[in-house]
Amino acid sequence: MTFKSHMRAALDEARAAAGRGEVPVGAVVVDAEGQIVARAGNRTRELSDPTAHAEILALRAACAAKGSERLVGHDLYVTLEPCAMCASAIAAARIARLYYAASDPKSGGVAQGARVFTHPQCHHVPDVYDGIAAREGETLLKAFFQDRRRDTDL
Amino acid sequence: MTFKSHMRAALDEARAAAGRGEVPVGAVVVDAEGQIVARAGNRTRELSDPTAHAEILALRAACAAKGSERLVGHDLYVTLEPCAMCASAIAAARIARLYYAASDPKSGGVAQGARVFTHPQCHHVPDVYDGIAAREGETLLKAFFQDRRRDTDL
């Protein structure tokens, strides 16, 4: 398994989210051996939970499986730049490496906006790798919102 | 019920969290009629969940009860300045007013650090009232960490 196949798994989760009528974002958590230990897509609507972003659900599932608040040595792959909430959760979980696909000028909190990892109040900073499969991540989102606009126009 | 009694309820949740060996932070969500609709204390250790801060648990419970991702017209009371994760979740839930007690130079994300509400990537900004019962909120935290240090020294 390479980082590309891990991002493909995250993209699969994003597509599944779109199929459920959720904003198509997907995430996977990978352990130090390169095994996917948790995967999730966005479920904010289904769960009536504004915190149910793909990253948060994947982190919570991985932590629950491990019985620990911390995922030392684990990586997170996500199809969209995390928002400030998810970036801060990624720091709290002590994720070693963050890989993300599309950047998010509208809501991102890593490379723009709150830039969560750049402040002394952030107690752990992962290595960040952006732009992996960025076009696929972005295409999924654009198609989803175009479809929604078309539905609204009918 | 006044804002002081709501903060007292949040302080009660913080004390209960300390009793469970959790960092003593408590939060309550109050609806437009002034009724407490959700209350929670920090449970990150118990749940092995780095996102299980008092604010996140209270927001999730209030949203689940309402069957909605958004808590328009609702207020959140919390005994400590929210971190970037919680501030961002508060914005996502469309909380109208945020009242907090102690400020948090170490991990805060509202008045310092990420200053989540100050960026265009934050799509909703609550009215923020700080310093309510700040001493009580701070005293609980200081006592908790003093006890922990004492235990470590033994």
Coordinates of C-alpha atoms in Angstrom, one line a residue:
Chain A
M1 CA 0.0 0.0 0.0
T2 CA 1.3 3.4 -1.0
F3 CA 0.2 6.9 -0.1
K4 CA -1.7 6.9 -3.5
S5 CA -3.7 3.9 -2.6
H6 CA -4.5 5.3 0.8
M7 CA -5.8 8.5 -0.9
R8 CA -7.8 6.3 -3.3
A9 CA -9.5 4.8 -0.3
A10 CA -10.3 8.2 1.1
L11 CA -11.7 9.2 -2.3
D12 CA -13.9 6.1 -2.2
E13 CA -15.3 7.3 1.1
A14 CA -15.9 10.7 -0.4
R15 CA -17.9 9.1 -3.3
A16 CA -19.9 7.1 -0.8
A17 CA -20.7 10.3 1.1
A18 CA -21.9 11.9 -2.1
G19 CA -24.2 8.9 -2.6
R20 CA -25.7 9.5 0.8
G21 CA -26.4 13.2 -0.1
E22 CA -23.5 14.4 2.1
V23 CA -20.8 16.8 1.0
P24 CA -18.3 14.4 -0.5
V25 CA -15.3 14.4 1.8
G26 CA -13.6 11.1 2.9
A27 CA -10.8 10.2 5.2
V28 CA -8.7 7.2 6.3
V29 CA -6.4 6.7 9.3
V30 CA -3.3 4.5 8.6
D31 CA -1.2 2.9 11.3
A32 CA 2.6 2.7 11.4
E33 CA 2.5 -0.5 9.4
G34 CA 0.6 1.1 6.6
Q35 CA -2.7 -0.6 7.4
I36 CA -5.9 1.4 7.2
V37 CA -7.4 1.2 10.7
A38 CA -10.4 3.5 10.2
R39 CA -12.2 5.1 7.3
A40 CA -15.1 7.5 7.1
G41 CA -17.0 9.9 4.9
N42 CA -18.9 13.0 6.0
R43 CA -22.2 12.3 7.8
T44 CA -23.2 15.6 9.2
R45 CA -26.7 15.4 7.8
E46 CA -27.4 11.8 8.5
L47 CA -26.3 12.1 12.1
S48 CA -27.6 15.7 12.7
D49 CA -24.1 16.4 14.0
P50 CA -22.1 19.5 12.8
T51 CA -18.9 17.8 14.0
A52 CA -19.4 14.6 11.9
H53 CA -16.8 15.6 9.3
A54 CA -14.9 12.6 7.7
E55 CA -11.7 13.4 9.6
I56 CA -13.5 13.5 13.0
L57 CA -15.4 10.3 12.4
A58 CA -12.2 8.5 11.2
L59 CA -10.1 9.8 14.2
R60 CA -12.8 8.8 16.7
A61 CA -13.1 5.3 15.2
A62 CA -9.4 4.8 15.2
C63 CA -9.0 6.0 18.8
A64 CA -11.9 3.9 20.0
A65 CA -10.4 0.8 18.3
K66 CA -7.0 1.5 19.9
G67 CA -8.5 2.5 23.3
S68 CA -6.4 5.7 23.3
E69 CA -6.9 9.4 22.8
R70 CA -3.7 9.5 20.8
L71 CA -2.7 8.0 17.5
V72 CA 1.1 8.4 17.7
G73 CA 2.7 7.1 14.5
H74 CA -0.5 7.2 12.6
D75 CA -1.3 9.1 9.4
L76 CA -4.5 10.7 8.2
Y77 CA -5.5 10.9 4.5
V78 CA -8.3 13.3 3.6
T79 CA -9.7 14.4 0.3
L80 CA -10.1 18.1 1.3
E81 CA -8.0 20.5 3.4
P82 CA -9.3 20.1 6.9
C83 CA -11.2 23.0 8.5
A84 CA -10.0 24.5 11.8
M85 CA -12.1 22.0 13.8
C86 CA -10.6 19.0 12.1
A87 CA -7.0 20.4 12.1
S88 CA -7.2 20.9 15.8
A89 CA -8.6 17.4 16.3
I90 CA -5.7 16.0 14.2
A91 CA -3.3 17.8 16.5
A92 CA -5.0 16.6 19.6
A93 CA -4.9 13.0 18.3
R94 CA -1.1 13.4 17.6
I95 CA -1.4 12.3 14.0
A96 CA 2.2 12.1 12.6
R97 CA 1.5 12.9 8.9
L98 CA -1.5 14.7 7.3
Y99 CA -2.0 14.1 3.6
Y100 CA -4.8 16.0 1.8
A101 CA -6.0 16.4 -1.7
A102 CA -7.9 19.5 -2.7
S103 CA -7.2 22.8 -0.9
D104 CA -10.3 24.6 0.6
P105 CA -10.2 28.4 0.2
K106 CA -13.7 28.6 1.5
S107 CA -13.4 26.7 4.8
G108 CA -9.8 25.5 5.2
G109 CA -7.9 25.9 8.4
V110 CA -4.5 24.5 7.6
A111 CA -2.9 26.5 4.8
Q112 CA -5.3 29.4 5.2
G113 CA -7.7 31.1 7.6
A114 CA -7.1 30.0 11.2
R115 CA -3.8 28.1 10.1
V116 CA -4.3 26.0 13.2
F117 CA -0.9 24.4 13.2
T118 CA 1.1 27.7 13.2
H119 CA 0.2 28.9 16.7
P120 CA 1.9 28.1 20.1
Q121 CA -1.6 27.0 21.4
C122 CA -1.3 24.0 19.0
H123 CA 0.6 21.3 21.0
H124 CA 1.4 19.0 18.1
V125 CA 2.1 19.7 14.5
P126 CA 1.9 16.9 11.9
D127 CA 4.0 16.9 8.8
V128 CA 1.6 18.1 6.1
Y129 CA 1.5 16.9 2.5
D130 CA -1.0 18.7 0.2
G131 CA -2.1 18.4 -3.4
I132 CA -2.2 14.6 -3.6
A133 CA -4.9 13.6 -6.0
A134 CA -6.1 17.2 -5.7
R135 CA -8.0 17.2 -8.9
E136 CA -10.0 14.1 -8.0
G137 CA -10.9 15.5 -4.6
E138 CA -12.0 18.8 -6.1
T139 CA -13.9 17.2 -9.0
L140 CA -16.1 15.3 -6.6
L141 CA -17.0 18.4 -4.7
K142 CA -17.7 20.5 -7.8
A143 CA -19.9 17.8 -9.3
F144 CA -21.8 17.5 -6.0
F145 CA -22.5 21.2 -5.7
Q146 CA -23.3 21.5 -9.4
D147 CA -25.9 18.8 -9.0
R148 CA -27.4 20.5 -6.0
R149 CA -27.7 23.8 -7.8
R150 CA -29.4 22.0 -10.7
D151 CA -31.9 20.4 -8.4
T152 CA -32.6 23.8 -6.9
D153 CA -33.2 25.3 -10.3
L154 CA -35.8 22.7 -11.3
Chain B
M1 CA -32.6 31.4 34.9
T2 CA -29.9 34.0 34.3
F3 CA -26.6 33.8 32.5
K4 CA -25.0 33.3 36.0
S5 CA -27.1 30.2 36.8
H6 CA -26.3 28.8 33.4
M7 CA -22.6 29.2 34.1
R8 CA -23.1 27.6 37.5
A9 CA -24.5 24.6 35.7
A10 CA -21.5 24.5 33.5
L11 CA -19.2 24.7 36.6
D12 CA -21.1 21.8 38.1
E13 CA -20.3 19.8 34.9
A14 CA -16.6 20.8 35.3
R15 CA -16.6 19.6 38.9
A16 CA -18.2 16.3 37.9
A17 CA -15.5 15.9 35.2
A18 CA -12.8 16.4 37.8
G19 CA -14.4 13.7 39.9
R20 CA -14.0 11.3 37.0
G21 CA -10.3 12.2 36.6
E22 CA -10.9 14.3 33.5
V23 CA -9.6 17.9 33.0
P24 CA -12.4 19.9 34.6
V25 CA -14.2 21.7 31.9
G26 CA -18.0 21.9 31.6
A27 CA -20.5 23.2 29.1
V28 CA -24.2 23.7 28.7
V29 CA -26.4 24.6 25.7
V30 CA -29.3 26.9 26.3
D31 CA -32.2 27.3 23.9
A32 CA -34.0 30.6 23.0
E33 CA -36.3 30.2 25.9
G34 CA -33.4 30.0 28.4
Q35 CA -33.8 26.3 29.1
I36 CA -30.7 24.1 29.3
V37 CA -31.1 21.5 26.5
A38 CA -27.8 19.7 26.9
R39 CA -25.0 19.6 29.4
A40 CA -21.6 17.8 29.4
G41 CA -18.2 17.7 31.0
N42 CA -14.9 16.7 29.4
R43 CA -14.7 12.9 28.8
T44 CA -11.6 12.5 26.6
R45 CA -10.1 9.8 28.8
E46 CA -13.2 7.8 29.5
L47 CA -14.2 7.7 25.9
S48 CA -10.7 7.5 24.4
D49 CA -11.8 10.3 22.2
P50 CA -9.6 13.4 21.7
T51 CA -12.7 15.3 20.4
A52 CA -14.7 14.6 23.6
H53 CA -14.3 18.1 25.0
A54 CA -17.3 19.4 27.0
E55 CA -18.4 21.8 24.3
I56 CA -18.3 19.1 21.5
L57 CA -20.3 16.7 23.7
A58 CA -22.9 19.3 24.6
L59 CA -23.3 20.5 21.0
R60 CA -23.6 17.0 19.7
A61 CA -26.3 16.1 22.4
A62 CA -28.2 19.3 21.7
C63 CA -28.1 18.7 17.9
A64 CA -29.2 15.1 18.3
A65 CA -32.1 16.1 20.5
K66 CA -33.2 18.7 18.0
G67 CA -32.5 16.5 15.0
S68 CA -30.6 19.3 13.3
E69 CA -27.0 20.2 12.6
R70 CA -27.7 23.8 13.6
L71 CA -28.6 25.3 16.9
V72 CA -29.9 28.7 15.7
G73 CA -30.8 31.0 18.6
H74 CA -29.1 28.7 21.1
D75 CA -26.3 29.8 23.5
L76 CA -23.3 27.9 24.8
Y77 CA -21.8 28.4 28.3
V78 CA -18.4 26.9 29.0
T79 CA -16.0 27.2 31.9
L80 CA -12.9 27.6 29.8
E81 CA -12.1 29.5 26.6
P82 CA -12.7 27.0 23.7
C83 CA -9.8 25.6 21.8
A84 CA -9.7 25.9 18.0
M85 CA -11.6 22.6 17.5
C86 CA -14.4 23.7 19.8
A87 CA -14.6 27.3 18.5
S88 CA -14.9 25.9 14.9
A89 CA -17.6 23.5 16.0
I90 CA -19.5 26.3 17.8
A91 CA -19.4 28.3 14.5
A92 CA -20.6 25.2 12.5
A93 CA -23.5 24.7 14.9
R94 CA -24.5 28.4 14.5
I95 CA -24.5 29.1 18.2
A96 CA -25.8 32.7 18.8
R97 CA -23.9 33.6 21.9
L98 CA -20.8 32.1 23.5
Y99 CA -20.2 32.7 27.2
Y100 CA -17.0 31.5 28.7
A101 CA -15.3 31.8 32.1
A102 CA -11.5 31.4 32.3
S103 CA -9.3 32.4 29.4
D104 CA -6.8 29.8 28.2
P105 CA -3.4 31.1 27.1
K106 CA -2.2 27.5 26.7
S107 CA -4.8 26.1 24.3
G108 CA -7.4 28.8 23.6
G109 CA -8.5 29.4 20.1
V110 CA -11.0 32.3 20.5
A111 CA -9.1 35.3 21.9
Q112 CA -5.7 34.0 21.1
G113 CA -3.8 31.5 18.9
A114 CA -5.9 30.5 15.9
R115 CA -8.6 33.1 16.7
V116 CA -11.0 31.0 14.8
F117 CA -13.9 33.6 14.6
T118 CA -11.7 36.3 13.0
H119 CA -11.1 34.6 9.5
P120 CA -13.3 34.7 6.4
Q121 CA -13.2 30.8 6.4
C122 CA -15.4 31.0 9.6
H123 CA -19.0 31.2 8.3
H124 CA -20.7 32.2 11.5
V125 CA -19.5 34.3 14.3
P126 CA -21.2 34.1 17.7
D127 CA -21.4 37.1 20.1
V128 CA -18.7 36.3 22.6
Y129 CA -18.8 37.2 26.4
D130 CA -15.7 36.2 28.3
G131 CA -14.7 36.4 32.0
I132 CA -18.0 35.3 33.5
A133 CA -17.1 33.4 36.8
A134 CA -13.6 33.3 35.4
R135 CA -12.1 32.8 38.8
E136 CA -14.2 29.7 39.6
G137 CA -13.4 28.2 36.2
E138 CA -9.7 28.8 36.7
T139 CA -9.6 27.6 40.3
L140 CA -11.1 24.3 39.3
L141 CA -8.4 23.8 36.7
K142 CA -5.5 24.9 38.9
A143 CA -6.7 22.6 41.8
F144 CA -6.9 19.7 39.4
F145 CA -3.4 20.1 37.9
Q146 CA -1.9 20.7 41.4
D147 CA -3.4 17.5 42.6
R148 CA -2.0 15.7 39.5
R149 CA 1.4 17.1 40.1
R150 CA 1.2 16.0 43.8
D151 CA 0.2 12.5 42.7
T152 CA 3.2 12.4 40.3
D153 CA 5.6 13.5 43.0
L154 CA 4.6 10.7 45.4

